[in-house]
């Protein structure tokens, strides 16, 4: 039960962080800051937060067993491929489409996660997941075919 509570809290923190980063990214794009600068600041802040959380959970002794080239290689590869690539495309979406539209479309990640867990991890697909996926798809389609919201921030 403690692991489930911790997982829910981590998930909630991730959702809140992503929501605020979307709003802040839209504001910085409207103010004329370059996408590269915004991505760099976000990636640095995420790396610092990750480092602090890892130190609090595992302690400094955990990192003594790792080779520095391995740690920097993993962090560098992650930052370049996943973090910078996804944030760059997300920033371009925020700049062109707005936070509301991108937020709706990003909820498709839930459907991808459900499908991947079922197909790749053989997790059972429950009826609640299917109903939730249908609701998400209906909301996305309804938003897409409705009038466009005002994108002023």
Short mmCIF file of C-alpha atoms in Angstrom, two decimals, residues 46-149:
data_model
loop_
_atom_site.label_atom_id
_atom_site.label_comp_id
_atom_site.label_asym_id
_atom_site.label_seq_id
_atom_site.Cartn_x
_atom_site.Cartn_y
_atom_site.Cartn_z
CA UNK A 46 14.89 18.70 -14.17
CA UNK A 47 18.44 17.33 -13.80
CA UNK A 48 18.99 19.27 -10.57
CA UNK A 49 15.62 18.11 -9.19
CA UNK A 50 16.42 14.52 -10.18
CA UNK A 51 19.82 14.75 -8.50
CA UNK A 52 18.36 16.11 -5.27
CA UNK A 53 15.62 13.45 -5.20
CA UNK A 54 18.16 10.68 -5.90
CA UNK A 55 20.43 11.94 -3.13
CA UNK A 56 17.53 12.08 -0.68
CA UNK A 57 16.27 8.60 -1.55
CA UNK A 58 19.55 6.70 -2.07
CA UNK A 59 22.13 8.83 -0.29
CA UNK A 60 25.53 9.89 -1.60
CA UNK A 61 27.10 6.45 -1.04
CA UNK A 62 24.96 5.00 -3.83
CA UNK A 63 26.75 7.12 -6.40
CA UNK A 64 30.22 6.10 -5.22
CA UNK A 65 29.77 2.70 -6.85
CA UNK A 66 29.09 4.14 -10.30
CA UNK A 67 31.73 5.17 -12.82
CA UNK A 68 31.61 8.85 -13.77
CA UNK A 69 31.76 8.10 -17.53
CA UNK A 70 28.74 5.83 -17.19
CA UNK A 71 26.70 8.37 -15.21
CA UNK A 72 27.53 11.23 -17.60
CA UNK A 73 26.94 9.00 -20.62
CA UNK A 74 23.50 7.94 -19.44
CA UNK A 75 22.52 11.47 -18.46
CA UNK A 76 23.88 12.88 -21.73
CA UNK A 77 22.17 10.28 -23.92
CA UNK A 78 18.92 10.76 -22.02
CA UNK A 79 19.11 14.54 -22.25
CA UNK A 80 19.84 14.55 -25.97
CA UNK A 81 17.49 11.85 -27.16
CA UNK A 82 14.50 11.89 -24.88
CA UNK A 83 14.51 15.10 -22.92
CA UNK A 84 15.68 17.61 -25.50
CA UNK A 85 13.93 15.93 -28.42
CA UNK A 86 10.57 15.64 -26.73
CA UNK A 87 10.74 19.06 -25.12
CA UNK A 88 11.78 20.65 -28.41
CA UNK A 89 8.80 19.19 -30.26
CA UNK A 90 6.51 20.02 -27.34
CA UNK A 91 7.74 23.64 -27.32
CA UNK A 92 7.08 23.93 -31.03
CA UNK A 93 3.56 22.60 -30.43
CA UNK A 94 2.93 25.09 -27.60
CA UNK A 95 4.15 27.92 -29.80
CA UNK A 96 1.88 26.98 -32.72
CA UNK A 97 -1.17 25.40 -31.09
CA UNK A 98 -1.47 26.64 -27.52
CA UNK A 99 -1.52 24.90 -24.15
CA UNK A 100 -5.16 23.78 -24.24
CA UNK A 101 -4.90 22.01 -27.59
CA UNK A 102 -1.55 20.40 -26.80
CA UNK A 103 -2.77 19.30 -23.36
CA UNK A 104 -5.78 17.56 -24.86
CA UNK A 105 -3.68 15.82 -27.50
CA UNK A 106 -1.00 14.86 -24.97
CA UNK A 107 -3.61 12.86 -23.08
CA UNK A 108 -3.19 10.32 -25.89
CA UNK A 109 -0.07 9.22 -24.00
CA UNK A 110 -2.46 7.48 -21.60
CA UNK A 111 -3.85 5.42 -24.47
CA UNK A 112 -0.35 4.58 -25.70
CA UNK A 113 0.67 3.53 -22.18
CA UNK A 114 -2.43 1.32 -21.82
CA UNK A 115 -1.83 -0.34 -25.18
CA UNK A 116 1.91 -0.79 -24.55
CA UNK A 117 1.33 -2.26 -21.08
CA UNK A 118 -1.19 -4.69 -22.52
CA UNK A 119 0.84 -5.69 -25.60
CA UNK A 120 4.43 -5.52 -24.34
CA UNK A 121 4.01 -6.32 -20.65
CA UNK A 122 0.99 -8.63 -20.93
CA UNK A 123 -0.88 -6.63 -18.31
CA UNK A 124 -4.60 -7.42 -18.35
CA UNK A 125 -6.74 -4.88 -20.15
CA UNK A 126 -9.66 -4.11 -17.84
CA UNK A 127 -13.01 -2.68 -18.86
CA UNK A 128 -12.35 0.47 -16.80
CA UNK A 129 -9.26 1.18 -18.92
CA UNK A 130 -11.23 0.72 -22.12
CA UNK A 131 -14.01 3.05 -20.91
CA UNK A 132 -11.41 5.63 -19.86
CA UNK A 133 -9.70 5.40 -23.24
CA UNK A 134 -13.02 5.92 -25.04
CA UNK A 135 -13.76 8.98 -22.88
CA UNK A 136 -10.32 10.44 -23.65
CA UNK A 137 -10.77 9.86 -27.38
CA UNK A 138 -14.26 11.40 -27.30
CA UNK A 139 -12.94 14.48 -25.47
CA UNK A 140 -10.09 14.92 -27.95
CA UNK A 141 -12.40 14.57 -30.94
CA UNK A 142 -14.99 16.93 -29.41
CA UNK A 143 -12.29 19.53 -28.69
CA UNK A 144 -10.76 19.16 -32.14
CA UNK A 145 -14.02 19.69 -33.98
CA UNK A 146 -15.28 22.51 -31.74
CA UNK A 147 -14.41 26.19 -32.19
CA UNK A 148 -10.81 27.10 -31.42
CA UNK A 149 -10.18 28.70 -28.00
#
